[in-house]
Tab-separated table of C-alpha atoms in Angstrom:
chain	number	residue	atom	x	y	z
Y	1	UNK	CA	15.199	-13.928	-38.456
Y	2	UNK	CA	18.237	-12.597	-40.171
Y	3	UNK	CA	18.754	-9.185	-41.506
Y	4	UNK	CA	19.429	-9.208	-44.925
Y	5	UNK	CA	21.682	-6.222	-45.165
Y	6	UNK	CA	24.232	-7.419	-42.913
Y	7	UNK	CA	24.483	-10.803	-44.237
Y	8	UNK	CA	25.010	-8.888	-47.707
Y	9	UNK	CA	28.028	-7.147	-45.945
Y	10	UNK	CA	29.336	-10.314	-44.974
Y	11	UNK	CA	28.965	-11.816	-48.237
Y	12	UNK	CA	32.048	-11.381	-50.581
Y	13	UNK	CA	33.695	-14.798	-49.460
Y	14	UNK	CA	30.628	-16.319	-50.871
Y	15	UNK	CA	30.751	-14.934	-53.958
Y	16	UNK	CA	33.177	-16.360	-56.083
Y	17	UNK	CA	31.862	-19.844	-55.852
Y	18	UNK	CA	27.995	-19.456	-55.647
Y	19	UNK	CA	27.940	-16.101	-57.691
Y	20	UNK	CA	27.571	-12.201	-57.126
Y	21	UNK	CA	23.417	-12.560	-56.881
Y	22	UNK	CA	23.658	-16.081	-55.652
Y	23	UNK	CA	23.759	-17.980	-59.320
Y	24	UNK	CA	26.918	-20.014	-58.687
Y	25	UNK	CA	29.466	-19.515	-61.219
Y	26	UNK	CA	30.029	-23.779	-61.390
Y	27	UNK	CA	27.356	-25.907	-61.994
Y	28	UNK	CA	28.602	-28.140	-59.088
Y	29	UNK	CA	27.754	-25.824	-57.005
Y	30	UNK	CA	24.035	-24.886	-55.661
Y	31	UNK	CA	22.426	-21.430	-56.569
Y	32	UNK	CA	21.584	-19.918	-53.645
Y	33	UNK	CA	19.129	-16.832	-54.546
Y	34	UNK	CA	15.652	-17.386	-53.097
Y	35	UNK	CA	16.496	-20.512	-51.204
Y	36	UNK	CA	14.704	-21.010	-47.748
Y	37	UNK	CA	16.732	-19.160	-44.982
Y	38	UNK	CA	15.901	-21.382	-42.640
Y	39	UNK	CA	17.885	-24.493	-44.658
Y	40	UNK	CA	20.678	-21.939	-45.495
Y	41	UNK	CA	21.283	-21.636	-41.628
Y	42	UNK	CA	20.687	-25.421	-41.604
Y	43	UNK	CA	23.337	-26.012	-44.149
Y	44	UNK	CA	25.369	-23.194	-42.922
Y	45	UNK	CA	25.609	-24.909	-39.148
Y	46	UNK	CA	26.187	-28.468	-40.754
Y	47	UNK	CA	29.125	-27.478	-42.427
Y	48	UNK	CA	31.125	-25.729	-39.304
Y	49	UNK	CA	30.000	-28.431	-37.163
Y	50	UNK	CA	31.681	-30.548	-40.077
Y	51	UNK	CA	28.681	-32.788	-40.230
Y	52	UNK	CA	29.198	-32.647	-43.949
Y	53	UNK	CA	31.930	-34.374	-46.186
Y	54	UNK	CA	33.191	-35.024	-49.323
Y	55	UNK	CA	33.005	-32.179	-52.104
Y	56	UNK	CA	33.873	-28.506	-51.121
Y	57	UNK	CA	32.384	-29.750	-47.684
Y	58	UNK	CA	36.170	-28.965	-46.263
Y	59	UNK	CA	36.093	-25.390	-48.279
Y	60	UNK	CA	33.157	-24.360	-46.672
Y	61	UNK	CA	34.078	-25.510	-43.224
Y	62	UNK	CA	36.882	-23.403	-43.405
Y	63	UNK	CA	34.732	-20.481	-44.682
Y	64	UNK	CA	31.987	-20.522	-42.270
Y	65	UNK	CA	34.172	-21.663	-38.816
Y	66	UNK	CA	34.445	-17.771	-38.384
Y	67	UNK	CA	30.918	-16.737	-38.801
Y	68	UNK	CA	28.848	-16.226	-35.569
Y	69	UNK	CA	24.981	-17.696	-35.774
Y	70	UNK	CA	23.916	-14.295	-36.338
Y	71	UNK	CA	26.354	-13.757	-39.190
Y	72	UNK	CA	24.703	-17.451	-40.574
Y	73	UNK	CA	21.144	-16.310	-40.023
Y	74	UNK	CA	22.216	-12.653	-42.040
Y	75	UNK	CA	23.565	-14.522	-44.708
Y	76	UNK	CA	20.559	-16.850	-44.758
Y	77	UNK	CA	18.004	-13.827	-44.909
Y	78	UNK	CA	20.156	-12.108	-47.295
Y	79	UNK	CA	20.411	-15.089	-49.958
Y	80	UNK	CA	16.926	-16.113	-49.799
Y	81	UNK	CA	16.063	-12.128	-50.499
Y	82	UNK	CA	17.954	-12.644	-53.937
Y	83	UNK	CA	15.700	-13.211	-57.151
Y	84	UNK	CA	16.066	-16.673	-58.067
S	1	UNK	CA	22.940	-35.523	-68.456
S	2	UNK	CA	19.656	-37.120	-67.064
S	3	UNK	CA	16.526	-37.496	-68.491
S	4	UNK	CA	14.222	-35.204	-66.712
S	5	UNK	CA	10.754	-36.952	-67.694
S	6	UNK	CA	12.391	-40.441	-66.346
S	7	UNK	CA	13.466	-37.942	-63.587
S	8	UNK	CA	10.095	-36.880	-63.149
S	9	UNK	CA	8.895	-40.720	-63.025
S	10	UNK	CA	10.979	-41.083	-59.868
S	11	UNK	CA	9.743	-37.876	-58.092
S	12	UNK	CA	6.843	-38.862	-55.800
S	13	UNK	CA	8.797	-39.481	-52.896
S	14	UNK	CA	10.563	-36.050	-52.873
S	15	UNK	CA	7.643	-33.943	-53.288
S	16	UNK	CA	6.245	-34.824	-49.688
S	17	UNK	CA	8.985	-32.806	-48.115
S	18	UNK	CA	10.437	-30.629	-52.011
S	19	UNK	CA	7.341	-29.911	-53.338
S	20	UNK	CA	5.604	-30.859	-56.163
S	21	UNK	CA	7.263	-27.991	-58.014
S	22	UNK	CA	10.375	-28.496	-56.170
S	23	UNK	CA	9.279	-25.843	-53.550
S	24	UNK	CA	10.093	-27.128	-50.873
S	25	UNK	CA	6.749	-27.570	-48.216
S	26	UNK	CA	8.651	-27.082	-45.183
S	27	UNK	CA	11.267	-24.044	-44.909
S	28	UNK	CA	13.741	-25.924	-43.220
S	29	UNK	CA	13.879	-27.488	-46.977
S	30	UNK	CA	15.713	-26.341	-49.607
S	31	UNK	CA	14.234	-25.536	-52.865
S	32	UNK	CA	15.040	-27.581	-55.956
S	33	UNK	CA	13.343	-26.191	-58.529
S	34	UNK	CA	15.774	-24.672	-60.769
S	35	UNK	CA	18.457	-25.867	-58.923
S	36	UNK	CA	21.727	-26.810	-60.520
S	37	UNK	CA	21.682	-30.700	-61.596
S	38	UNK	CA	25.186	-31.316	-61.084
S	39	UNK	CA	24.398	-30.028	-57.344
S	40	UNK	CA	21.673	-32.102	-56.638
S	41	UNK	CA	23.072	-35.090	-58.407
S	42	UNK	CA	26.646	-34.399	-55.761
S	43	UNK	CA	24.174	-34.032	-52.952
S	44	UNK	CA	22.393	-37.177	-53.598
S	45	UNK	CA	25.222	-39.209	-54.065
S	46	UNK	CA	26.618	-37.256	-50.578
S	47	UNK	CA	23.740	-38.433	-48.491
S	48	UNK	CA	24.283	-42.143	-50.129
S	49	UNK	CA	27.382	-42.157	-49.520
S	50	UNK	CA	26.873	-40.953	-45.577
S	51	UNK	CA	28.909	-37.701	-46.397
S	52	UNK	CA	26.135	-35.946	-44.728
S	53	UNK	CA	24.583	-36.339	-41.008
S	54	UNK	CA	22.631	-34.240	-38.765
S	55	UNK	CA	18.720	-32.596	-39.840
S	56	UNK	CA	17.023	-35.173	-42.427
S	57	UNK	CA	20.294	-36.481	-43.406
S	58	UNK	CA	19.591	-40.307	-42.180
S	59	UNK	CA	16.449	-39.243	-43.743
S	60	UNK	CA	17.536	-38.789	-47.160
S	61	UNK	CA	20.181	-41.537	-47.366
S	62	UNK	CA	17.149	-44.224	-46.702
S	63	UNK	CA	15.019	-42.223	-49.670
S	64	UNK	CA	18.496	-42.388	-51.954
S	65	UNK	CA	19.464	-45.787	-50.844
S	66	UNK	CA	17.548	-47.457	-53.693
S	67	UNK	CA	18.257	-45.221	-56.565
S	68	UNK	CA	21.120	-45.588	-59.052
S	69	UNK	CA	23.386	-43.343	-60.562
S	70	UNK	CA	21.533	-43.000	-63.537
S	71	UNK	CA	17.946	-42.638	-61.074
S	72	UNK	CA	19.474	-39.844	-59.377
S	73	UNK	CA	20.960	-38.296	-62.960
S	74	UNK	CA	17.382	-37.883	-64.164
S	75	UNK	CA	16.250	-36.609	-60.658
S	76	UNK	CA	18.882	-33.999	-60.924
S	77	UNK	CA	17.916	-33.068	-64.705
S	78	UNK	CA	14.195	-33.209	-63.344
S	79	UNK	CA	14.519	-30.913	-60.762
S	80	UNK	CA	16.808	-28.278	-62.728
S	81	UNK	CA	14.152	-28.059	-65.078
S	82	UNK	CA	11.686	-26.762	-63.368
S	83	UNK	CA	11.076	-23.147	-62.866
S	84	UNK	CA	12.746	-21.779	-59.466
């Protein structure tokens, strides 16, 4: 599992779309406070291995193809920590 | 905007895997309660469209295939509605 406090630390790219406690600032885009981690790294992986299209599917390719699976699992266990 | 009770009225298939509160059963699912409806109505239209492959992704574009616009509209304003 992920530690929370690390994926917060690696969090500031993701804050100006999907908000600074995971409410997105667009309504296209998802909240992400109190989502499973486990589909967060699931969504997380799809996008770098580009296996999503269409949208800001390109945005967040770019975003996450520097992010190790640890850094995806952090960010996973530090969004789903977030009050919904 | 969708009509969340004619949302509702489509729902049974989703809550096997989302819940019947939109939590999802499974945690490799995400959550849709509370979710943004202009999300979820991009996602479904994503997986109809193929945009998305890899995890449940064949899965979801079979459940989608038979909805319209307007069916996933109301699933969208269903699933926003409910409490995260």
């Amino acid at each position: 599992a992920g530690n929370a406090a690390a994926g917060q630390e690696k969090s500031a790219a993701c804050q100006a779309c999907h908000g600074a406690e995971g409410k997105a600032s667009v309504s296209l885009y998802p909240n992400l406070a109190g989502q499973n981690a486990d589909y967060l790294q699931h969504a997380l992986q799809a996008y770098k291995k580009g296996e999503r299209s269409g949208g800001q599917a390109e945005v967040m390719k770019a975003f996450v193809s520097g992010l190790s699976d640890e850094d995806m699992a952090n960010l996973a266990a530090y969004y789903q920590s977030l009050k919904p």
